[in-house]
CSV table of C-alpha atoms in Angstrom, one decimal:
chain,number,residue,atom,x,y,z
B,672,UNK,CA,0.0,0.0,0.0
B,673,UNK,CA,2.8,2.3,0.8
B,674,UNK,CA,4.1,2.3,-2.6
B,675,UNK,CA,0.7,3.0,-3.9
B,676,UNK,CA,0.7,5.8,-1.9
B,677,UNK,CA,3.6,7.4,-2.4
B,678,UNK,CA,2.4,7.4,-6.2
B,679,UNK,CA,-0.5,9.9,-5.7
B,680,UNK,CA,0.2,13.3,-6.5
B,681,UNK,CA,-2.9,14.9,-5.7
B,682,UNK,CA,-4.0,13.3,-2.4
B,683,UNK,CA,-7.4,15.8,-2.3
B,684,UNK,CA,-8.6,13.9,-4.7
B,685,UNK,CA,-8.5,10.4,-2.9
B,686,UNK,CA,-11.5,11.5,-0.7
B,687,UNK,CA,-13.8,11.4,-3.9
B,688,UNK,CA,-12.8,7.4,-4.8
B,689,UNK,CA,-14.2,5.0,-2.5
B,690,UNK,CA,-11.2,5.9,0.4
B,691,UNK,CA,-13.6,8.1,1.8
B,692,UNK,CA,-15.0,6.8,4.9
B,693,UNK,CA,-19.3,5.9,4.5
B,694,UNK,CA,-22.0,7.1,7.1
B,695,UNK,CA,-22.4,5.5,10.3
B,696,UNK,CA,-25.8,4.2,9.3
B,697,UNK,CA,-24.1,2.0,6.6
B,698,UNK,CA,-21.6,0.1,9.0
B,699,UNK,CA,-23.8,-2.8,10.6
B,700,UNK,CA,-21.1,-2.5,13.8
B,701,UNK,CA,-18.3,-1.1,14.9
B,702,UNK,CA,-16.3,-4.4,13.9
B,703,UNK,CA,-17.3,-3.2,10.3
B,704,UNK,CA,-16.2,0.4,10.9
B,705,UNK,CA,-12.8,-0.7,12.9
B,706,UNK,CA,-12.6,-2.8,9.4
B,707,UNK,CA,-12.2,0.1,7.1
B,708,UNK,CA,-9.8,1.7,9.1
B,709,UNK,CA,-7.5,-1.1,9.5
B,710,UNK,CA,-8.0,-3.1,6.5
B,711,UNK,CA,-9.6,-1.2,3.9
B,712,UNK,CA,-13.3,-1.5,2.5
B,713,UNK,CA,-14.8,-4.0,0.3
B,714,UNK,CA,-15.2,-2.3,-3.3
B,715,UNK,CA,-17.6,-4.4,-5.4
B,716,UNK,CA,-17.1,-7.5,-3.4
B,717,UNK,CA,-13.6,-8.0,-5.5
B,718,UNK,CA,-11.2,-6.0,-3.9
B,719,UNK,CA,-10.0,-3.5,-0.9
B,720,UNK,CA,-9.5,-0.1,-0.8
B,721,UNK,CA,-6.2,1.0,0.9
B,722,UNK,CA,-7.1,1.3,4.8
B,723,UNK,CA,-8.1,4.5,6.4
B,724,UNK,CA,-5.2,4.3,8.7
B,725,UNK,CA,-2.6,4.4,6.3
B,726,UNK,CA,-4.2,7.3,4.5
B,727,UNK,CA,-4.7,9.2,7.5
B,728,UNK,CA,-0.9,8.1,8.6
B,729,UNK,CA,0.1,10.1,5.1
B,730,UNK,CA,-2.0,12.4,4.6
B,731,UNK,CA,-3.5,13.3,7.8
B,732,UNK,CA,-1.9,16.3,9.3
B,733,UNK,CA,1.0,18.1,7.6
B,734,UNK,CA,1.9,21.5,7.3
B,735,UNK,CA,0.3,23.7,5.3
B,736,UNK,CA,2.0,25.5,2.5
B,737,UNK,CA,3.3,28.3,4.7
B,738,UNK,CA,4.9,25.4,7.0
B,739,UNK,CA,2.3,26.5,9.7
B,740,UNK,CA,-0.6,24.7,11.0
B,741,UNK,CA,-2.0,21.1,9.9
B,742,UNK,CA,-4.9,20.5,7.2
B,743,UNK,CA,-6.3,17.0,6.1
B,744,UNK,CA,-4.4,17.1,3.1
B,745,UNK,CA,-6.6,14.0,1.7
B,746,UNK,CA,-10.0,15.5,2.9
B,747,UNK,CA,-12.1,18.0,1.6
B,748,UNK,CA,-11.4,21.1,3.8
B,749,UNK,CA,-14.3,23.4,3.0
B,750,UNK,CA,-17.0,20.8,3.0
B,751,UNK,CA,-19.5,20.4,5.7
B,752,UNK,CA,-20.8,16.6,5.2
B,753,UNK,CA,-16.8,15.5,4.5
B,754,UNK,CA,-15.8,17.1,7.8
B,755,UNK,CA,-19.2,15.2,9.5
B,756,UNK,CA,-18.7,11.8,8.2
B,757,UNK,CA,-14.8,11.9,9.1
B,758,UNK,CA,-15.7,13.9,12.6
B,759,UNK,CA,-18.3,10.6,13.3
B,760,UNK,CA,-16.0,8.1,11.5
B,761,UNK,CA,-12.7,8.9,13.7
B,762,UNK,CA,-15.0,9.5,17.1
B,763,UNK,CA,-15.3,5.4,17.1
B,764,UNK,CA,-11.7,5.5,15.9
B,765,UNK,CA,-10.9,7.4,18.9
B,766,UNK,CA,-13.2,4.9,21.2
B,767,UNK,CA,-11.1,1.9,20.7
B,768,UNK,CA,-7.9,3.5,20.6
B,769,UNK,CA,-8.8,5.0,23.8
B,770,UNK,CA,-9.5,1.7,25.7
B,771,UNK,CA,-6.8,-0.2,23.6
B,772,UNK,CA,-4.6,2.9,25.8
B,773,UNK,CA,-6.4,1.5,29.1
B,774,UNK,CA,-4.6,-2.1,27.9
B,775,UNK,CA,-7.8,-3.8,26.4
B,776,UNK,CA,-7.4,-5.6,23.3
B,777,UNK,CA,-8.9,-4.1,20.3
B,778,UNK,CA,-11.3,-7.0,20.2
B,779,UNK,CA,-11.9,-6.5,23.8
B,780,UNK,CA,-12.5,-2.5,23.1
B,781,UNK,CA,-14.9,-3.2,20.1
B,782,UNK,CA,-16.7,-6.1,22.4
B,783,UNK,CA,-17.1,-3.0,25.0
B,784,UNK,CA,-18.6,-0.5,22.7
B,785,UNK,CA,-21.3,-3.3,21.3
B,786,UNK,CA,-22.0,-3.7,24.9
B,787,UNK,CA,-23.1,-0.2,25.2
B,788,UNK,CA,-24.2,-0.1,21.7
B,789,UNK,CA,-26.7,-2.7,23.4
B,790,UNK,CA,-28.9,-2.6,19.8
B,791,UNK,CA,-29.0,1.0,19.0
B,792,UNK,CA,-27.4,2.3,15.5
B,793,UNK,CA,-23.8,3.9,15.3
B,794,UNK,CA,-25.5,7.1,14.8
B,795,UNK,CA,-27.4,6.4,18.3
B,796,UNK,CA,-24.3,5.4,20.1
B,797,UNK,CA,-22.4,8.3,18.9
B,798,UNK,CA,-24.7,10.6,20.4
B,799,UNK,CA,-25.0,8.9,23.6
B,800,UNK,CA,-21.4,9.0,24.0
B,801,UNK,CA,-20.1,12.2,22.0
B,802,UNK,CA,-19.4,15.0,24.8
B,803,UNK,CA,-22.6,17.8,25.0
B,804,UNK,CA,-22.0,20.5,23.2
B,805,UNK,CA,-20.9,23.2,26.1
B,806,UNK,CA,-20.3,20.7,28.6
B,807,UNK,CA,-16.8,20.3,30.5
């Protein structure tokens, strides 16, 4: 994948192909969603697409052209429902890095969040456990 990579000159543009993470209402659970990250998604039953993880590795915060701050350099920047979907997409990211930090397993981390997912969609659980807008 690495090589495949380094061949893309205009990594914008890998957000349009299917590299672009889908909604939380498409992934049946968070196994499915962990999937993508780490392994890539199924296109057309025949193949993967590079995983998230390695894209995000790349691509995911350098400098900007004046060597100051950090962009998404594969993600549309002005774009409401790109920022969304990746904002929802990393969140359960984040979830089972964060317990993989507390020394579960990332089996163990994605058994935990089923547990509270308990039935509800991804878009449920999110909201459960997302922090309240103005809370500390």
């Amino acid at each position: 994948w690495t090589n495949l990579l380094d061949m893309i000159k205009s990594p914008v543009k890998v957000w349009d192909v299917p590299y672009k993470p889908l909604g939380l209402g498409e992934y049946p659970d968070i196994q499915s969603l962990w999937g993508v990250w780490e392994e890539g998604r199924c296109i057309d039953g025949i193949r993967r697409s590079v995983p998230l993880r390695l894209i995000e590795e790349k691509w995911g915060n350098l400098k900007n052209e004046n060597g100051k701050g950090t962009f998404p350099v594969w993600r549309p920047r002005n774009e409401t429902s790109a920022r969304k979907t990746w904002s929802n997409f990393s969140f359960f990211i984040n979830e089972v890095e964060k317990r993989r930090r507390q020394g579960k397993s990332t089996q163990q981390a994605i058994e935990e969040l089923e547990q509270l997912r308990n039935g509800k969609s991804l878009n449920q659980l999110y909201k459960s456990l997302r922090p309240k807008k103005g809370s500390k």
